[in-house]
PDB file of C-alpha atoms in Angstrom:
ATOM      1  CA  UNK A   1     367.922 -37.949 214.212  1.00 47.00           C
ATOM      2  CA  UNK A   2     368.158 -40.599 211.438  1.00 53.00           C
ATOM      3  CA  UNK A   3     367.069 -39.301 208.056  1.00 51.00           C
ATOM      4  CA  UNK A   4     363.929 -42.020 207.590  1.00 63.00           C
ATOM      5  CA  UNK A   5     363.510 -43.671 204.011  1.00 69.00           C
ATOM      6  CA  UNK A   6     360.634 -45.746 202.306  1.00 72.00           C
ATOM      7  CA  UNK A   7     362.152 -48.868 203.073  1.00 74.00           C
ATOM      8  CA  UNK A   8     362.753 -48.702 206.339  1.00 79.00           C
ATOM      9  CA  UNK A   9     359.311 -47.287 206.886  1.00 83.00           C
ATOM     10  CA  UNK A  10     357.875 -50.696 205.637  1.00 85.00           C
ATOM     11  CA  UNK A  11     360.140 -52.465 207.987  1.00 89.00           C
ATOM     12  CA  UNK A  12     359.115 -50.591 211.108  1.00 92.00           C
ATOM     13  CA  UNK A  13     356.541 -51.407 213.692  1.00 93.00           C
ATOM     14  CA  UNK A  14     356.305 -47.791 214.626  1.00 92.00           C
ATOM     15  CA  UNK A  15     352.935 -45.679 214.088  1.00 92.00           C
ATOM     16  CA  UNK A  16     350.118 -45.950 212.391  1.00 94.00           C
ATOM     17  CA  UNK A  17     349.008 -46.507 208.965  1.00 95.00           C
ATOM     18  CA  UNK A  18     345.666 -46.014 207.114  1.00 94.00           C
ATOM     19  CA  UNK A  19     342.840 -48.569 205.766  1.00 95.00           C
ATOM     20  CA  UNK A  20     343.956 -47.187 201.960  1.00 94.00           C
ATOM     21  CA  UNK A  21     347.526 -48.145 202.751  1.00 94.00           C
ATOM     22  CA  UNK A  22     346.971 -51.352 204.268  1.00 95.00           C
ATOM     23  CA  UNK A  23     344.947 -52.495 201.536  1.00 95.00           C
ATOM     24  CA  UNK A  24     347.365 -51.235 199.181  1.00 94.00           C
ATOM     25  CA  UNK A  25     350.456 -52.920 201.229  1.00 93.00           C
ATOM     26  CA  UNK A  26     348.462 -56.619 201.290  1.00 92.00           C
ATOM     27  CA  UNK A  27     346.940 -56.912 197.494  1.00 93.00           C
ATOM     28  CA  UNK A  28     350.383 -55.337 196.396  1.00 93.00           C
ATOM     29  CA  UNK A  29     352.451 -57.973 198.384  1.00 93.00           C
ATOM     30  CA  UNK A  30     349.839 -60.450 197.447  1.00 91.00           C
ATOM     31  CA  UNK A  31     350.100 -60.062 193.990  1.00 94.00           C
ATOM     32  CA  UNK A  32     353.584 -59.949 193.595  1.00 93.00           C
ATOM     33  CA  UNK A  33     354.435 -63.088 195.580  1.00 92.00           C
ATOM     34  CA  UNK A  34     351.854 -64.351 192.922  1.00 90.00           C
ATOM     35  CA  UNK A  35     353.542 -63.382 190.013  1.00 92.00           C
ATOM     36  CA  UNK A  36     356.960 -64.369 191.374  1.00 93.00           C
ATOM     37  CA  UNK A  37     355.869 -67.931 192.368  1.00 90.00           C
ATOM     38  CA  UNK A  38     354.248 -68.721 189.212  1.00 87.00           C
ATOM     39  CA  UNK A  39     357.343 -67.684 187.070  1.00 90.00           C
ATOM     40  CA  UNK A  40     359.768 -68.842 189.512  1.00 90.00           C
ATOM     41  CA  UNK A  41     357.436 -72.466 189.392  1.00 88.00           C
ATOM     42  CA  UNK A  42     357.818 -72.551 185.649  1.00 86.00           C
ATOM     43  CA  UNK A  43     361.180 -71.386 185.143  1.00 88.00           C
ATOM     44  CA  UNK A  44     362.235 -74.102 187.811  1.00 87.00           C
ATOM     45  CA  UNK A  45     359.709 -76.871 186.860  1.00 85.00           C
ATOM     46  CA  UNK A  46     359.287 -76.069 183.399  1.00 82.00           C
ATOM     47  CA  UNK A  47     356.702 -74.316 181.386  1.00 78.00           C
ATOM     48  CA  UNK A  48     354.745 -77.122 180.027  1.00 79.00           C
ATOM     49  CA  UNK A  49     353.628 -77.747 183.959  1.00 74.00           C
ATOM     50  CA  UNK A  50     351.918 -74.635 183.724  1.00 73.00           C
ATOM     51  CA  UNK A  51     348.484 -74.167 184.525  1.00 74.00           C
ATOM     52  CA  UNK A  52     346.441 -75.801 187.343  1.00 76.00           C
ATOM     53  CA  UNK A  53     348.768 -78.951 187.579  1.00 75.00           C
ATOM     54  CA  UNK A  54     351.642 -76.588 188.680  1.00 79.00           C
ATOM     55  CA  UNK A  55     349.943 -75.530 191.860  1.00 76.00           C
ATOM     56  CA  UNK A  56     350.377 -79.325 193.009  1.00 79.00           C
ATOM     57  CA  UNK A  57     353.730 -79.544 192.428  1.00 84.00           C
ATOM     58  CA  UNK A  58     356.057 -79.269 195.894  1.00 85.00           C
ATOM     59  CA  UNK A  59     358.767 -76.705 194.337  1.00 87.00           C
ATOM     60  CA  UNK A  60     355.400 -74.687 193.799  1.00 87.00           C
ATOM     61  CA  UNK A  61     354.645 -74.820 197.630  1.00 87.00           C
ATOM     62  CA  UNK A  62     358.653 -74.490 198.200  1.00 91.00           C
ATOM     63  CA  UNK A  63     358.637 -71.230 196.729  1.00 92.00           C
ATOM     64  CA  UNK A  64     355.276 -70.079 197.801  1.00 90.00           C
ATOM     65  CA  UNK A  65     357.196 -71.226 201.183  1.00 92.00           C
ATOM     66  CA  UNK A  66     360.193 -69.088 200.619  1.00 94.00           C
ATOM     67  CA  UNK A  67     358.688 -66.358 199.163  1.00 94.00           C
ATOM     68  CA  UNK A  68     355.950 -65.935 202.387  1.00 92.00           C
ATOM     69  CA  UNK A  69     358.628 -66.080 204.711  1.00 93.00           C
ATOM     70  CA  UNK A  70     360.484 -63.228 202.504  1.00 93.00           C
ATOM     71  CA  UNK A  71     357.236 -61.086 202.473  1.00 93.00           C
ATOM     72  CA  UNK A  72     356.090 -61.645 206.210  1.00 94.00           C
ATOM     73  CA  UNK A  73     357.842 -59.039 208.329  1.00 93.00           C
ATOM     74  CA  UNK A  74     356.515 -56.022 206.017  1.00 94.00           C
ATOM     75  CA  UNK A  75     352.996 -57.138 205.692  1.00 94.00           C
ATOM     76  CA  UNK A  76     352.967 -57.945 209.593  1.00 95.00           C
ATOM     77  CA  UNK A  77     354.512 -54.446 210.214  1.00 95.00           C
ATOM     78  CA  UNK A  78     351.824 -52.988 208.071  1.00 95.00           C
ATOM     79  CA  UNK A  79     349.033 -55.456 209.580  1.00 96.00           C
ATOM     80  CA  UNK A  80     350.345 -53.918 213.170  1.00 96.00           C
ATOM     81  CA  UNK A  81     350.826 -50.478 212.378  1.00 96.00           C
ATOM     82  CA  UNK A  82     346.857 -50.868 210.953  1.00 96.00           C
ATOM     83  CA  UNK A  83     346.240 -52.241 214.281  1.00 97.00           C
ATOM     84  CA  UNK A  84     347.823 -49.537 216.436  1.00 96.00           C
ATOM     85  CA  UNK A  85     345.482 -46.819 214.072  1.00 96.00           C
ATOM     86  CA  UNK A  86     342.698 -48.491 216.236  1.00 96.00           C
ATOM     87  CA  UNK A  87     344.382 -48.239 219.394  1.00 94.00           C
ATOM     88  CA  UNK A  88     345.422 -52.183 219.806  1.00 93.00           C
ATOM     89  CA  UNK A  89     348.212 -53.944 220.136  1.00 91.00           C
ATOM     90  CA  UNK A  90     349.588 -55.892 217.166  1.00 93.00           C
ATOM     91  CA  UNK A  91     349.653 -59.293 218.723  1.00 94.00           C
ATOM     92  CA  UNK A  92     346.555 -60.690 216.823  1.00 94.00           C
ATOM     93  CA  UNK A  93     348.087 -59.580 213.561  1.00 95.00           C
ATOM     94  CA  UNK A  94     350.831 -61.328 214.557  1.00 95.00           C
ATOM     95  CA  UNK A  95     349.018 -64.285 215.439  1.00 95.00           C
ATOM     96  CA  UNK A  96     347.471 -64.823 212.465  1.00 94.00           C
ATOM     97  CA  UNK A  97     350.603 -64.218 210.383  1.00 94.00           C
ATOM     98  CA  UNK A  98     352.704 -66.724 211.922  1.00 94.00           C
ATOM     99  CA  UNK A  99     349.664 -69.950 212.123  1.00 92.00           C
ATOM    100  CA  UNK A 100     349.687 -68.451 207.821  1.00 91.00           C
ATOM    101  CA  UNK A 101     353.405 -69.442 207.899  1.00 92.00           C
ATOM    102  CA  UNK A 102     352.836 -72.636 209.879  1.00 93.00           C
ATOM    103  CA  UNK A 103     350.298 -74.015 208.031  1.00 90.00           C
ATOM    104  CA  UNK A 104     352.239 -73.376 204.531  1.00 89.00           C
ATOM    105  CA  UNK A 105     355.515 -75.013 205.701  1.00 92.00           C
ATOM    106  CA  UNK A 106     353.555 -78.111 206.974  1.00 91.00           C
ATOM    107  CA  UNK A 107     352.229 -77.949 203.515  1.00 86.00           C
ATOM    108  CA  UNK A 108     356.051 -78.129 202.523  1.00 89.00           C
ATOM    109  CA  UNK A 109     357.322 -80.384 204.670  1.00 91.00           C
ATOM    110  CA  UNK A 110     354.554 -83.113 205.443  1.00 90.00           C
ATOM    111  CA  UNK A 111     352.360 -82.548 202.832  1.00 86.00           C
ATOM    112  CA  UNK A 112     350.447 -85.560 203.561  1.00 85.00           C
ATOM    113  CA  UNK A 113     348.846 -84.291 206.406  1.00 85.00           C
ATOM    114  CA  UNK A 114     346.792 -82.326 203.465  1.00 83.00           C
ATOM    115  CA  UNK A 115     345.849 -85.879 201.648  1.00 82.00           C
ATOM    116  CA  UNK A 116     342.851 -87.124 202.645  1.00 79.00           C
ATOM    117  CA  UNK A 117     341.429 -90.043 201.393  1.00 84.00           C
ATOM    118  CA  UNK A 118     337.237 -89.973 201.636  1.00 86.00           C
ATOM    119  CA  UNK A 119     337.122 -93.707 201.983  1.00 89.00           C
ATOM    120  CA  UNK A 120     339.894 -93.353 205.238  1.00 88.00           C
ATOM    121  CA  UNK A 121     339.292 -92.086 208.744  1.00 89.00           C
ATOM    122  CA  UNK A 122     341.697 -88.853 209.341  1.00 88.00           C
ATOM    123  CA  UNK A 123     344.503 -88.874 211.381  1.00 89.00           C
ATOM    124  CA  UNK A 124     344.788 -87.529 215.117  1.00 90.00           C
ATOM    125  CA  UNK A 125     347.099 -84.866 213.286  1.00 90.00           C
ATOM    126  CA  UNK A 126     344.864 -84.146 210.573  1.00 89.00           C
ATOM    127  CA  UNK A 127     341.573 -83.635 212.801  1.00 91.00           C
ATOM    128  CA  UNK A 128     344.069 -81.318 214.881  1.00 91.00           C
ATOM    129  CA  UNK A 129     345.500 -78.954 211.736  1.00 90.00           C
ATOM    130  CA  UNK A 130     341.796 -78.833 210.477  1.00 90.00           C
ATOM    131  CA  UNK A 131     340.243 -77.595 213.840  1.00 93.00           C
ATOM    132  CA  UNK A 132     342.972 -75.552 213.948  1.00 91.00           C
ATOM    133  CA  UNK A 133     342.478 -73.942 210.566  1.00 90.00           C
ATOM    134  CA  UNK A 134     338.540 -74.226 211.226  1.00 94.00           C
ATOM    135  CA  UNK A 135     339.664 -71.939 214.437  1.00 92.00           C
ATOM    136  CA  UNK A 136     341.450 -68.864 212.538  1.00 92.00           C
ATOM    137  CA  UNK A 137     338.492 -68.773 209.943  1.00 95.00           C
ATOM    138  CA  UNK A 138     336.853 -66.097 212.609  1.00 95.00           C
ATOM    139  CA  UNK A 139     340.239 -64.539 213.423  1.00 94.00           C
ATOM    140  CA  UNK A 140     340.640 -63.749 210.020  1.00 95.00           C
ATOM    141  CA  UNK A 141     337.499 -62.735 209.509  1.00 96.00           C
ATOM    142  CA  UNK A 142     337.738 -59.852 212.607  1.00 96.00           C
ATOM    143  CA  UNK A 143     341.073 -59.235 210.977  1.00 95.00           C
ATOM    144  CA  UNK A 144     339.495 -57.431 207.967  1.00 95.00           C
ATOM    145  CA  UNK A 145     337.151 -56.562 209.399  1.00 97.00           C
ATOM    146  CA  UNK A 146     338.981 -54.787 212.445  1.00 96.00           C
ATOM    147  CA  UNK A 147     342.190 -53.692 209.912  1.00 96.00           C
ATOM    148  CA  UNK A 148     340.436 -52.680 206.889  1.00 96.00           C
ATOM    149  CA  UNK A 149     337.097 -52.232 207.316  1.00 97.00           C
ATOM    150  CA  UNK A 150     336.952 -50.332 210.468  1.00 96.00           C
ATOM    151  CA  UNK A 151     338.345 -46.263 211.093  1.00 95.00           C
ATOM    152  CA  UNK A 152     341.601 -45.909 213.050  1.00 94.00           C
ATOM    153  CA  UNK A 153     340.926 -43.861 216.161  1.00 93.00           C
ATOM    154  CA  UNK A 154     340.802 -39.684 215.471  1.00 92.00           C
ATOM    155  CA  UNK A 155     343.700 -37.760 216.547  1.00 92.00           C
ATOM    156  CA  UNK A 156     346.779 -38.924 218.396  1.00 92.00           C
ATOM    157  CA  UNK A 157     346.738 -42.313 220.441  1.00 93.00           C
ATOM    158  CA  UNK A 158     350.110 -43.736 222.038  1.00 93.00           C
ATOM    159  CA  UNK A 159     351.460 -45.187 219.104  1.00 93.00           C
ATOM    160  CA  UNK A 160     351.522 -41.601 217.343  1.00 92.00           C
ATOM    161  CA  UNK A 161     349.789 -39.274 215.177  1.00 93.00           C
ATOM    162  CA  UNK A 162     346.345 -39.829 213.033  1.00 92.00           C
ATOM    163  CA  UNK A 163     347.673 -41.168 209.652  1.00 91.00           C
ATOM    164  CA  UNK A 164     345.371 -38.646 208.503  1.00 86.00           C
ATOM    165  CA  UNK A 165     346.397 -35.795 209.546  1.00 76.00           C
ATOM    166  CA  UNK A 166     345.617 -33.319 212.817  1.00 57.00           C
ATOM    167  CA  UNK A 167     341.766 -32.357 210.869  1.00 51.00           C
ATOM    168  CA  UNK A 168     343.347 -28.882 210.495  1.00 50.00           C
ATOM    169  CA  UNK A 169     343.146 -27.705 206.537  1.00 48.00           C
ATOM    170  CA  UNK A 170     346.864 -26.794 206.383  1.00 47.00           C
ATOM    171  CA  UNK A 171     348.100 -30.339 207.017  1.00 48.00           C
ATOM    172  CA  UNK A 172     350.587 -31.547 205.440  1.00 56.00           C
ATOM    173  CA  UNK A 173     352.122 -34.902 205.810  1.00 57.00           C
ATOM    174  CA  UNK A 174     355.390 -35.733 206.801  1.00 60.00           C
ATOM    175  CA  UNK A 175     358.079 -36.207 203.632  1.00 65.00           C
ATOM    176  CA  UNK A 176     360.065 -39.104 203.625  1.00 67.00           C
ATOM    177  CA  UNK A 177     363.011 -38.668 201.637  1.00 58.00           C
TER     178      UNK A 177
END
């Protein structure tokens, strides 16, 4: 059997994970494709763009862009290994994760689809990405609620063992080395 590390862990779509560690996984993630954007945005653009003004600038979306798509398959592994602690599948996760994508690289690539002028009438395409958008809003509400509000199911399901442990007192978890 293949000796299992950390990294490869994050990567998989096997088993379950915890509400702690899906939490953890997301603001972690969250944070540092924070960080990295807004140095990467003022390294590239220059630091006197910094502050509000630099979240309008395109490189800004570019790397928000590039950094997403760099960060998606863990946090959708974790978001479906959540998913499979509660006994479902992982295609809602996955769902949501790729319309997240979708929406940022339209934001990239036409980002005047996002300009809306009061005084105008919208688009066909802009009524469409805004019902669209308007859709998810419930989906991602169930999400957190459903992936990290919500217990897994107790004991073993078919996507493996409780991330919790079998209940008994001399549990111990599994070591990844």
């Amino acid at each position: 059997m293949a000796k299992t590390n950390a990294f490869s862990e994050m990567l998989s779509f096997k088993g379950r994970i915890g509400r702690g560690e899906w939490w953890l996984i997301g603001f972690g993630f969250s944070i540092l494709q924070s960080v990295a954007a807004f140095a990467a945005a003022t390294v590239l653009i220059g630091a006197e763009h910094f502050g509000p003004a630099l979240r309008e600038h395109p490189v800004f979306h570019q790397i928000q862009l590039a950094l997403a798509a760099l960060l998606f398959w863990p946090i959708l592994a974790a978001s479906v290994k959540r998913a499979h602690d509660r006994s479902g599948p992982g295609l809602l996760p996955f769902v949501y994760m790729v319309a997240n994508l979708t929406f940022l690289a339209i934001q990239v690539f036409q980002p005047q689809m996002f300009e809306i002028d009061p005084a105008a009438t919208p688009t066909t395409p802009q009524l469409l990405l805004g019902l669209v958008g308007i859709a998810f809003i419930p989906l991602a509400i169930w999400l957190v609620i459903s992936l990290g509000l919500l217990p897994g199911k107790k004991g073993a399901n078919r996507y493996g063992p409780s991330p919790k442990g079998s209940g008994r007192h001399d549990y111990q978890a599994p070591r990844i080395d």
